Tab-separated table of C-alpha atoms and ligand atoms in Angstrom:
chain	number	residue	atom	x	y	z
S	1	MET	CA	21.877	-12.239	2.256
S	2	THR	CA	21.220	-8.926	3.816
S	3	PHE	CA	17.325	-9.475	4.093
S	4	ASP	CA	17.975	-11.941	6.851
S	5	GLN	CA	19.864	-9.394	8.947
S	6	ILE	CA	17.910	-8.643	12.247
S	7	THR	CA	17.992	-4.960	13.033
S	8	ASN	CA	16.650	-3.773	16.413
S	9	ARG	CA	14.085	-1.151	15.867
S	10	HIS	CA	12.993	-0.648	19.485
S	11	ASN	CA	13.406	2.993	20.758
S	12	THR	CA	13.950	4.418	17.352
S	13	HIS	CA	10.585	6.222	17.025
S	14	SER	CA	9.526	3.458	14.840
S	15	MET	CA	5.706	3.629	14.513
S	16	LYS	CA	5.565	-0.119	13.752
S	17	TRP	CA	7.653	-1.306	16.836
S	18	ASP	CA	7.396	1.452	19.248
S	19	MET	CA	3.543	1.988	18.978
S	20	MET	CA	2.685	-1.627	19.172
S	21	GLU	CA	2.178	-1.766	22.959
S	22	LYS	CA	0.105	1.415	23.044
S	23	LEU	CA	-2.014	0.463	20.095
S	24	TYR	CA	-2.319	-3.273	20.225
S	25	GLY	CA	-1.498	-4.087	23.897
S	26	VAL	CA	1.295	-6.368	22.763
S	27	SER	CA	4.281	-6.226	24.805
S	28	ALA	CA	7.425	-4.635	23.539
S	29	GLU	CA	9.681	-6.805	25.066
S	30	GLU	CA	7.918	-10.194	23.746
S	31	GLY	CA	6.052	-9.161	20.780
S	32	ILE	CA	6.569	-9.337	17.108
S	33	SER	CA	5.290	-6.383	15.100
S	34	MET	CA	3.391	-7.431	12.125
S	35	TRP	CA	0.931	-4.521	11.457
S	36	VAL	CA	1.677	-1.378	9.507
S	37	ALA	CA	3.086	-1.593	5.916
S	38	ASP	CA	6.854	-0.993	6.936
S	39	MET	CA	9.516	-3.444	6.280
S	40	ASP	CA	12.112	-4.493	8.791
S	41	PHE	CA	14.831	-4.425	5.994
S	42	GLN	CA	17.947	-2.048	5.814
S	43	ALA	CA	17.718	0.550	3.026
S	44	ALA	CA	19.319	-0.287	-0.340
S	45	ASP	CA	22.897	0.961	-0.712
S	46	PRO	CA	22.334	3.729	-3.305
S	47	ILE	CA	19.892	5.338	-0.721
S	48	LYS	CA	22.286	5.105	2.165
S	49	ALA	CA	25.256	6.473	0.160
S	50	GLU	CA	23.057	9.391	-0.949
S	51	LEU	CA	22.050	10.024	2.611
S	52	LYS	CA	25.699	9.875	3.690
S	53	ALA	CA	26.750	12.341	1.032
S	54	MET	CA	24.133	14.824	2.239
S	55	LEU	CA	25.462	14.618	5.690
S	56	ASP	CA	29.112	14.707	4.628
S	57	HIS	CA	28.344	17.759	2.854
S	58	GLY	CA	26.667	18.951	5.980
S	59	VAL	CA	24.596	21.929	4.929
S	60	LEU	CA	20.986	20.813	4.756
S	61	GLY	CA	19.191	23.857	3.003
S	62	TYR	CA	16.045	24.134	0.934
S	63	TYR	CA	15.754	21.770	-2.016
S	64	GLY	CA	15.608	23.338	-5.668
S	65	ASP	CA	15.375	22.116	-9.268
S	66	ASP	CA	13.554	18.861	-9.621
S	67	ALA	CA	14.043	18.117	-13.031
S	68	SER	CA	16.492	15.012	-12.370
S	69	TYR	CA	13.850	13.841	-9.844
S	70	ARG	CA	11.117	13.930	-12.397
S	71	ALA	CA	13.472	12.278	-14.861
S	72	ALA	CA	14.140	9.576	-12.408
S	73	ILE	CA	10.543	8.819	-11.880
S	74	GLY	CA	10.139	8.718	-15.761
S	75	TRP	CA	12.890	6.287	-16.100
S	76	TRP	CA	11.573	3.965	-13.460
S	77	MET	CA	7.960	3.999	-14.853
S	78	LYS	CA	9.341	3.271	-18.218
S	79	THR	CA	11.738	0.663	-17.502
S	80	ARG	CA	9.582	-1.155	-14.795
S	81	HIS	CA	6.061	-0.394	-15.891
S	82	GLY	CA	6.186	0.379	-19.600
S	83	TRP	CA	4.771	3.820	-19.481
S	84	GLU	CA	6.406	7.067	-19.085
S	85	PRO	CA	4.627	10.219	-17.577
S	86	ASP	CA	4.882	13.730	-18.816
S	87	PRO	CA	7.401	15.347	-16.436
S	88	GLU	CA	4.915	18.343	-16.154
S	89	ALA	CA	2.107	15.884	-15.032
S	90	ILE	CA	3.941	15.152	-11.817
S	91	PHE	CA	3.150	16.770	-8.413
S	92	THR	CA	4.942	16.038	-5.371
S	93	THR	CA	3.130	15.635	-2.102
S	94	HIS	CA	3.765	14.598	1.408
S	95	GLY	CA	3.129	10.813	0.610
S	96	LEU	CA	0.013	9.323	-0.992
S	97	VAL	CA	-2.239	9.672	1.951
S	98	ASN	CA	-1.717	13.284	1.666
S	99	GLY	CA	-2.187	12.989	-2.172
S	100	VAL	CA	-5.521	11.260	-1.785
S	101	ALA	CA	-6.618	13.903	0.706
S	102	LEU	CA	-5.601	16.823	-1.502
S	103	CYS	CA	-7.725	15.105	-4.365
S	104	VAL	CA	-10.669	14.853	-1.995
S	105	ASP	CA	-10.243	18.570	-1.268
S	106	ALA	CA	-9.623	19.719	-4.783
S	107	TYR	CA	-12.301	17.861	-6.610
S	108	THR	CA	-15.209	17.017	-4.379
S	109	LYS	CA	-17.379	18.911	-1.846
S	110	PRO	CA	-18.709	18.035	1.634
S	111	GLY	CA	-21.342	15.578	1.406
S	112	ASP	CA	-20.131	13.990	-1.847
S	113	GLY	CA	-20.120	10.122	-1.788
S	114	ILE	CA	-16.609	8.604	-2.423
S	115	VAL	CA	-16.488	5.116	-3.663
S	116	LEU	CA	-14.108	2.474	-2.024
S	117	PHE	CA	-13.724	-1.236	-2.940
S	118	THR	CA	-13.740	-2.804	0.453
S	119	PRO	CA	-12.071	-4.181	2.323
S	120	VAL	CA	-9.411	-1.632	1.575
S	121	TYR	CA	-6.477	0.483	3.111
S	122	HIS	CA	-8.032	2.103	6.067
S	123	ALA	CA	-6.513	5.567	5.772
S	124	PHE	CA	-8.720	6.259	2.753
S	125	ALA	CA	-12.068	6.123	4.759
S	126	ARG	CA	-10.383	8.197	7.569
S	127	ILE	CA	-9.385	10.930	5.551
S	128	ILE	CA	-12.736	10.938	3.333
S	129	ARG	CA	-14.684	11.020	6.636
S	130	ALA	CA	-12.475	13.753	8.132
S	131	ALA	CA	-13.038	15.958	5.237
S	132	GLY	CA	-16.954	15.746	5.719
S	133	ARG	CA	-17.380	13.362	2.673
S	134	GLU	CA	-19.354	10.107	2.690
S	135	VAL	CA	-17.548	6.753	2.258
S	136	VAL	CA	-19.528	4.567	-0.192
S	137	GLU	CA	-18.464	1.057	0.523
S	138	CYS	CA	-18.665	-1.356	-2.348
S	139	GLU	CA	-17.782	-4.806	-1.176
S	140	LEU	CA	-15.608	-6.963	-3.289
S	141	ALA	CA	-16.770	-10.454	-3.982
S	142	ASN	CA	-14.798	-13.230	-2.331
S	143	HIS	CA	-14.715	-15.900	-4.728
S	144	ASP	CA	-12.934	-18.935	-3.137
S	145	GLY	CA	-10.505	-16.693	-1.565
S	146	ARG	CA	-9.883	-14.333	-4.266
S	147	TYR	CA	-11.180	-10.799	-4.481
S	148	GLU	CA	-13.165	-9.934	-7.583
S	149	LEU	CA	-15.004	-7.079	-8.819
S	150	ASP	CA	-18.871	-7.028	-8.405
S	151	VAL	CA	-19.792	-4.171	-10.726
S	152	ALA	CA	-23.462	-5.303	-11.352
S	153	ALA	CA	-24.183	-5.111	-7.596
S	154	TRP	CA	-22.177	-1.677	-7.331
S	155	ASP	CA	-24.222	-0.168	-10.271
S	156	ALA	CA	-27.307	-0.882	-8.392
S	157	GLN	CA	-25.919	0.616	-5.170
S	158	MET	CA	-24.931	4.137	-6.705
S	159	LYS	CA	-27.256	6.793	-5.434
S	160	GLY	CA	-26.090	9.586	-7.759
S	161	HIS	CA	-24.164	11.712	-5.110
S	162	GLU	CA	-20.842	9.846	-5.736
S	163	THR	CA	-18.126	11.848	-7.437
S	164	MET	CA	-14.990	10.001	-6.926
S	165	LEU	CA	-13.559	6.430	-6.791
S	166	VAL	CA	-10.327	5.690	-4.886
S	167	LEU	CA	-8.848	2.437	-6.113
S	168	SER	CA	-5.930	0.496	-4.489
S	169	SER	CA	-4.111	-1.055	-7.521
S	170	PRO	CA	-2.576	-3.447	-6.735
S	171	HIS	CA	-5.106	-4.037	-3.926
S	172	ASN	CA	-4.287	-3.740	-0.229
S	173	PRO	CA	-5.359	-6.108	1.572
S	174	GLY	CA	-5.775	-9.193	-0.329
S	175	GLY	CA	-2.996	-8.333	-2.887
S	176	ARG	CA	-4.944	-8.609	-6.109
S	177	VAL	CA	-3.266	-7.120	-9.297
S	178	TRP	CA	-6.017	-6.093	-11.308
S	179	THR	CA	-6.035	-7.525	-14.917
S	180	ARG	CA	-6.595	-5.282	-17.852
S	181	ALA	CA	-10.121	-6.716	-18.221
S	182	GLU	CA	-10.809	-5.506	-14.705
S	183	LEU	CA	-9.248	-2.255	-14.954
S	184	GLU	CA	-11.379	-1.697	-18.185
S	185	ALA	CA	-14.502	-2.717	-16.239
S	186	ILE	CA	-13.434	-0.090	-13.470
S	187	ARG	CA	-13.075	2.516	-16.072
S	188	ASP	CA	-16.512	1.861	-17.622
S	189	PHE	CA	-18.061	2.088	-13.904
S	190	CYS	CA	-16.381	5.319	-13.393
S	191	ILE	CA	-17.639	6.595	-16.749
S	192	ARG	CA	-21.226	5.219	-16.047
S	193	HIS	CA	-21.407	6.980	-12.672
S	194	ASP	CA	-19.213	10.027	-13.720
S	195	LEU	CA	-16.599	9.307	-11.052
S	196	LEU	CA	-13.178	10.830	-10.977
S	197	LEU	CA	-10.741	7.876	-10.620
S	198	ILE	CA	-7.965	8.043	-8.159
S	199	SER	CA	-5.583	4.916	-8.837
S	200	ASP	CA	-3.111	4.498	-5.917
S	201	GLU	CA	-0.386	2.482	-7.226
S	202	ILE	CA	1.945	2.633	-4.308
S	203	HIS	CA	2.261	-1.346	-4.421
S	204	HIS	CA	3.184	-1.584	-8.029
S	205	ASP	CA	6.759	-2.794	-7.699
S	206	LEU	CA	5.922	-5.395	-5.085
S	207	VAL	CA	4.419	-7.937	-7.529
S	208	PHE	CA	5.279	-11.660	-7.414
S	209	PRO	CA	6.444	-13.696	-10.379
S	210	GLY	CA	3.888	-14.618	-13.102
S	211	VAL	CA	1.756	-11.385	-12.535
S	212	THR	CA	2.119	-8.118	-14.282
S	213	HIS	CA	0.823	-4.742	-12.937
S	214	THR	CA	-0.889	-2.482	-15.645
S	215	PRO	CA	-0.548	1.361	-14.738
S	216	PHE	CA	-4.084	2.726	-15.124
S	217	ALA	CA	-2.686	5.358	-17.683
S	218	LEU	CA	-2.274	2.384	-20.170
S	219	ILE	CA	-5.961	1.883	-20.336
S	220	GLU	CA	-7.480	3.898	-22.958
S	221	GLY	CA	-10.499	6.161	-22.582
S	222	VAL	CA	-9.943	7.297	-18.944
S	223	GLU	CA	-7.188	10.091	-19.225
S	224	ASP	CA	-9.655	12.900	-18.612
S	225	ARG	CA	-10.668	11.566	-15.402
S	226	LEU	CA	-7.472	9.812	-14.095
S	227	ILE	CA	-5.189	10.702	-11.353
S	228	MET	CA	-2.572	8.138	-10.674
S	229	MET	CA	-0.120	7.907	-7.638
S	230	SER	CA	3.158	6.169	-7.196
S	231	ALA	CA	5.976	6.417	-4.673
S	232	THR	CA	9.380	4.999	-3.701
S	233	THR	CA	8.309	4.782	-0.041
S	234	LYS	CA	6.767	1.180	-0.184
S	235	THR	CA	8.945	-0.258	-2.656
S	236	PHE	CA	12.110	0.710	-0.980
S	237	ASN	CA	11.014	0.985	2.710
S	238	ILE	CA	11.595	4.726	3.041
S	239	ALA	CA	8.229	5.700	4.192
S	240	GLY	CA	9.896	8.213	6.719
S	241	ILE	CA	10.684	10.553	3.715
S	242	HIS	CA	6.918	11.186	3.427
S	243	LEU	CA	7.095	11.949	-0.348
S	244	GLY	CA	4.720	10.744	-3.124
S	245	ASN	CA	3.930	11.294	-6.668
S	246	VAL	CA	0.573	12.308	-7.938
S	247	ILE	CA	0.460	11.947	-11.648
S	248	ILE	CA	-2.151	13.770	-13.593
S	249	PRO	CA	-1.982	13.105	-17.372
S	250	ASP	CA	-4.894	15.533	-18.416
S	251	THR	CA	-3.699	19.238	-18.476
S	252	ASP	CA	-7.211	20.545	-17.576
S	253	LEU	CA	-7.432	18.238	-14.542
S	254	ARG	CA	-4.028	19.461	-13.183
S	255	LYS	CA	-5.415	22.839	-12.585
S	256	PRO	CA	-7.501	22.458	-9.400
S	257	PHE	CA	-4.842	20.316	-7.896
S	258	ALA	CA	-2.121	22.702	-8.727
S	259	ALA	CA	-4.388	25.515	-7.111
S	260	ARG	CA	-4.826	23.507	-3.846
S	261	MET	CA	-1.112	22.651	-3.605
S	262	ALA	CA	-0.312	26.405	-3.990
S	263	ALA	CA	-2.977	27.619	-1.608
S	264	LEU	CA	-1.691	25.132	1.083
S	265	GLY	CA	1.981	25.791	0.355
S	266	ILE	CA	2.784	22.303	-0.185
S	267	SER	CA	6.369	21.366	-1.105
S	268	GLY	CA	8.595	18.403	-0.691
S	269	ASN	CA	11.678	18.063	1.502
S	270	SER	CA	15.279	17.680	0.332
S	271	PHE	CA	15.924	14.252	2.050
S	272	GLY	CA	12.707	12.762	0.086
S	273	TYR	CA	13.697	14.170	-3.225
S	274	ARG	CA	17.364	12.911	-3.019
S	275	LEU	CA	16.756	9.701	-1.492
S	276	ALA	CA	13.952	8.808	-3.914
S	277	GLU	CA	16.063	10.008	-6.926
S	278	ALA	CA	18.769	7.650	-5.665
S	279	ALA	CA	16.523	4.731	-5.213
S	280	TYR	CA	15.241	5.028	-8.885
S	281	SER	CA	18.526	3.840	-10.374
S	282	PRO	CA	19.904	0.526	-11.706
S	283	ALA	CA	21.309	-0.470	-8.497
S	284	GLY	CA	17.853	0.372	-6.635
S	285	ALA	CA	16.290	-1.833	-9.433
S	286	ARG	CA	18.494	-4.834	-8.677
S	287	TRP	CA	17.644	-4.520	-4.928
S	288	VAL	CA	13.995	-4.596	-5.612
S	289	ASP	CA	14.308	-7.696	-7.751
S	290	ASP	CA	16.120	-9.311	-4.821
S	291	LEU	CA	13.645	-8.075	-2.307
S	292	VAL	CA	10.539	-9.463	-4.368
S	293	THR	CA	12.304	-12.947	-4.548
S	294	TYR	CA	13.043	-12.831	-0.704
S	295	LEU	CA	9.379	-11.560	-0.007
S	296	ASP	CA	7.971	-14.486	-2.275
S	297	GLY	CA	10.017	-16.883	-0.147
S	298	ASN	CA	8.383	-15.482	3.091
S	299	ARG	CA	5.089	-15.495	1.564
S	300	LYS	CA	5.329	-19.196	0.645
S	301	LEU	CA	6.490	-20.036	4.074
S	302	PHE	CA	3.916	-18.062	5.989
S	303	ASP	CA	0.915	-19.357	3.723
S	304	ASP	CA	2.081	-22.876	4.073
S	305	ARG	CA	2.315	-22.662	7.950
S	306	LEU	CA	-1.007	-20.887	8.147
S	307	ASN	CA	-2.862	-22.905	5.793
S	308	ALA	CA	-1.945	-25.991	7.755
S	309	LEU	CA	-4.103	-24.877	10.645
S	310	PRO	CA	-7.640	-26.109	10.332
S	311	GLY	CA	-10.100	-23.393	9.280
S	312	VAL	CA	-7.486	-20.875	8.733
S	313	ARG	CA	-6.988	-19.479	5.178
S	314	SER	CA	-4.403	-17.035	3.862
S	315	MET	CA	-5.393	-15.347	0.772
S	316	PRO	CA	-3.175	-16.089	-2.259
S	317	LEU	CA	-1.315	-12.808	-2.752
S	318	GLU	CA	-0.140	-11.718	-6.227
S	319	SER	CA	1.290	-8.499	-4.616
S	320	THR	CA	2.436	-6.812	-1.328
S	321	TYR	CA	3.760	-8.357	1.776
S	322	LEU	CA	0.565	-8.163	3.719
S	323	ALA	CA	-1.024	-11.584	4.415
S	324	TRP	CA	-4.740	-11.393	4.593
S	325	VAL	CA	-5.882	-14.243	6.705
S	326	ASP	CA	-9.438	-15.555	7.185
S	327	PHE	CA	-10.287	-17.127	10.388
S	328	SER	CA	-13.968	-17.667	9.805
S	329	GLY	CA	-13.437	-21.482	9.143
S	330	THR	CA	-12.218	-21.910	12.638
S	331	GLY	CA	-15.675	-21.252	14.049
S	332	MET	CA	-14.415	-19.150	16.841
S	333	ALA	CA	-15.645	-15.686	17.552
S	334	GLN	CA	-13.354	-13.030	16.219
S	335	ASP	CA	-12.773	-11.800	19.746
S	336	GLU	CA	-11.346	-15.094	20.538
S	337	VAL	CA	-9.214	-15.154	17.517
S	338	ASN	CA	-7.676	-11.712	18.071
S	339	ALA	CA	-6.935	-12.683	21.831
S	340	ARG	CA	-5.114	-15.813	20.627
S	341	VAL	CA	-3.134	-13.767	18.054
S	342	LEU	CA	-2.536	-10.632	20.032
S	343	LYS	CA	-2.422	-11.941	23.603
S	344	GLN	CA	-1.218	-15.567	23.463
S	345	ALA	CA	1.022	-15.351	20.309
S	346	LYS	CA	1.902	-11.784	21.013
S	347	LEU	CA	1.819	-10.537	17.467
S	348	ALA	CA	0.719	-7.029	16.751
S	349	VAL	CA	-1.376	-7.462	13.415
S	350	ASN	CA	-4.019	-5.194	11.670
S	351	LEU	CA	-7.548	-6.072	12.584
S	352	GLY	CA	-9.783	-6.909	9.521
S	353	PRO	CA	-12.795	-4.672	10.319
S	354	THR	CA	-10.664	-1.378	10.209
S	355	PHE	CA	-10.492	-2.041	6.500
S	356	GLY	CA	-14.277	-1.842	5.929
S	357	LYS	CA	-16.993	-4.210	4.884
S	358	GLY	CA	-15.811	-7.642	4.168
S	359	GLY	CA	-13.055	-7.564	6.517
S	360	GLU	CA	-14.854	-8.729	9.555
S	361	SER	CA	-13.287	-12.289	9.989
S	362	PHE	CA	-9.662	-11.233	8.883
S	363	LEU	CA	-6.453	-10.259	10.385
S	364	ARG	CA	-3.436	-8.865	8.461
S	365	PHE	CA	0.099	-9.995	9.012
S	366	ASN	CA	3.147	-7.926	7.507
S	367	PHE	CA	5.739	-10.611	6.707
S	368	ALA	CA	8.276	-8.151	5.354
S	369	THR	CA	10.792	-9.044	8.145
S	370	PRO	CA	13.727	-11.527	8.217
S	371	ARG	CA	12.574	-15.006	7.599
S	372	SER	CA	13.699	-16.258	11.071
S	373	VAL	CA	11.160	-13.810	12.394
S	374	VAL	CA	8.381	-15.179	10.172
S	375	GLU	CA	9.343	-18.570	11.311
S	376	GLU	CA	9.058	-17.478	14.928
S	377	ALA	CA	5.494	-15.833	14.135
S	378	ALA	CA	4.235	-19.095	12.447
S	379	ASP	CA	5.515	-21.173	15.368
S	380	ARG	CA	3.663	-18.931	17.848
S	381	LEU	CA	0.451	-19.125	15.707
S	382	ALA	CA	0.543	-22.804	15.479
S	383	GLU	CA	0.973	-23.136	19.245
S	384	ALA	CA	-1.860	-20.594	19.833
S	385	PHE	CA	-4.422	-22.626	17.568
S	386	ALA	CA	-2.839	-26.028	18.652
S	387	ASP	CA	-6.191	-27.311	19.905
S	388	LEU	CA	-7.716	-27.113	16.309
S	389	GLN	CA	-5.089	-29.714	14.993
Y	401	PLP	C1	-2.527	1.557	-0.634
Y	401	PLP	C2	-1.770	2.505	0.068
Y	401	PLP	N1	-1.767	3.765	-0.143
Y	401	PLP	C3	-0.973	4.707	0.625
Y	401	PLP	C4	-0.245	4.219	1.740
Y	401	PLP	C5	0.726	5.040	2.546
Y	401	PLP	O1	1.082	5.909	1.569
Y	401	PLP	P1	1.918	7.112	2.305
Y	401	PLP	O2	2.948	6.573	3.259
Y	401	PLP	O3	2.731	7.791	1.191
Y	401	PLP	O4	1.075	8.077	2.742
Y	401	PLP	C6	-0.325	2.707	2.026
Y	401	PLP	C7	0.379	2.215	3.100
Y	401	PLP	O5	0.315	1.047	3.409
Y	401	PLP	C8	-1.019	1.929	1.176
Y	401	PLP	O6	-1.106	0.647	1.435
């Protein structure tokens, strides 16, 4: 099984492994890196074959004619998610953080409020603040270890200066796959408060058995305010290509976005286009199916081991490979928990508060790594919290 293969990523300019000492103080020699959403698995064969073909050809010039790339996105969305975008609706950005930043730039003005359902992927707040807009944190309700919408509370919270909602669908962290009813409630919330809806669906392929992701474009009555985003990067672990799709179904809504792209001179890179197109193939689809099965095994193993520690609770994930673990039941101060995980167990993990309101007592663990590494991490945690047992 290839997902069991351990690949040494040290000294490869890997953000995940080569920055953990600087960012988290976790020793590169002894530490295990479980932070940023980047998997430790080899890329799928069709992706490697395409890269090899590019290098064998040897001339690495400008890319042109993206019709086959757009068609590949259409095929993937249709076969995997039951919705096919108009090829003209697709814009190619330098990834989805860049896509969100472009939306903030194109559709809002300084001082506008931009709504986030927190805790949520931390880069959203970072770029919103950097652009001089205000982050409006609407905290998700944590009902018995499951995030749910709290629309009535959020309605009361709106001040009138909010112009946009950035949604993570599926949700990072917490791994919720929003149901149709929830997506409709989000649509109605956006209509009530006249918000543009940015639906970042980067995790849409990493959904566990028994759950179905619904692309927001399948929800009626939202087309004139919807911007959807998808990418190959999270699904296929090729974040280094820095390429994402911003999909804007409404033709009028496309115009401000296209204008900002043109003004900033944004265009994709040939590695990104060609590797993403190779990924969106029948062989790529089989690899993703195998990947999700493997991740599901890691999820079960990690959750079983963590939930056996008194007071520690890992949120049941419907999607993503990012375990969201609540330590509040241990009764320890968060500094103590962090010290045990980072310093004693030597695991580099994301700290909950960076995800906004509601994340205070949590740590996020990336378990997309060979199973033996997940086992080692679980052993270290059991030792670090042995006095609880
Ligand atoms: C919800 C979400 N959006 C976007 C990204 C990053 O996207 P990109 O690498 O395309 O900028 C991540 C990465 O973890 C994410 O979780």
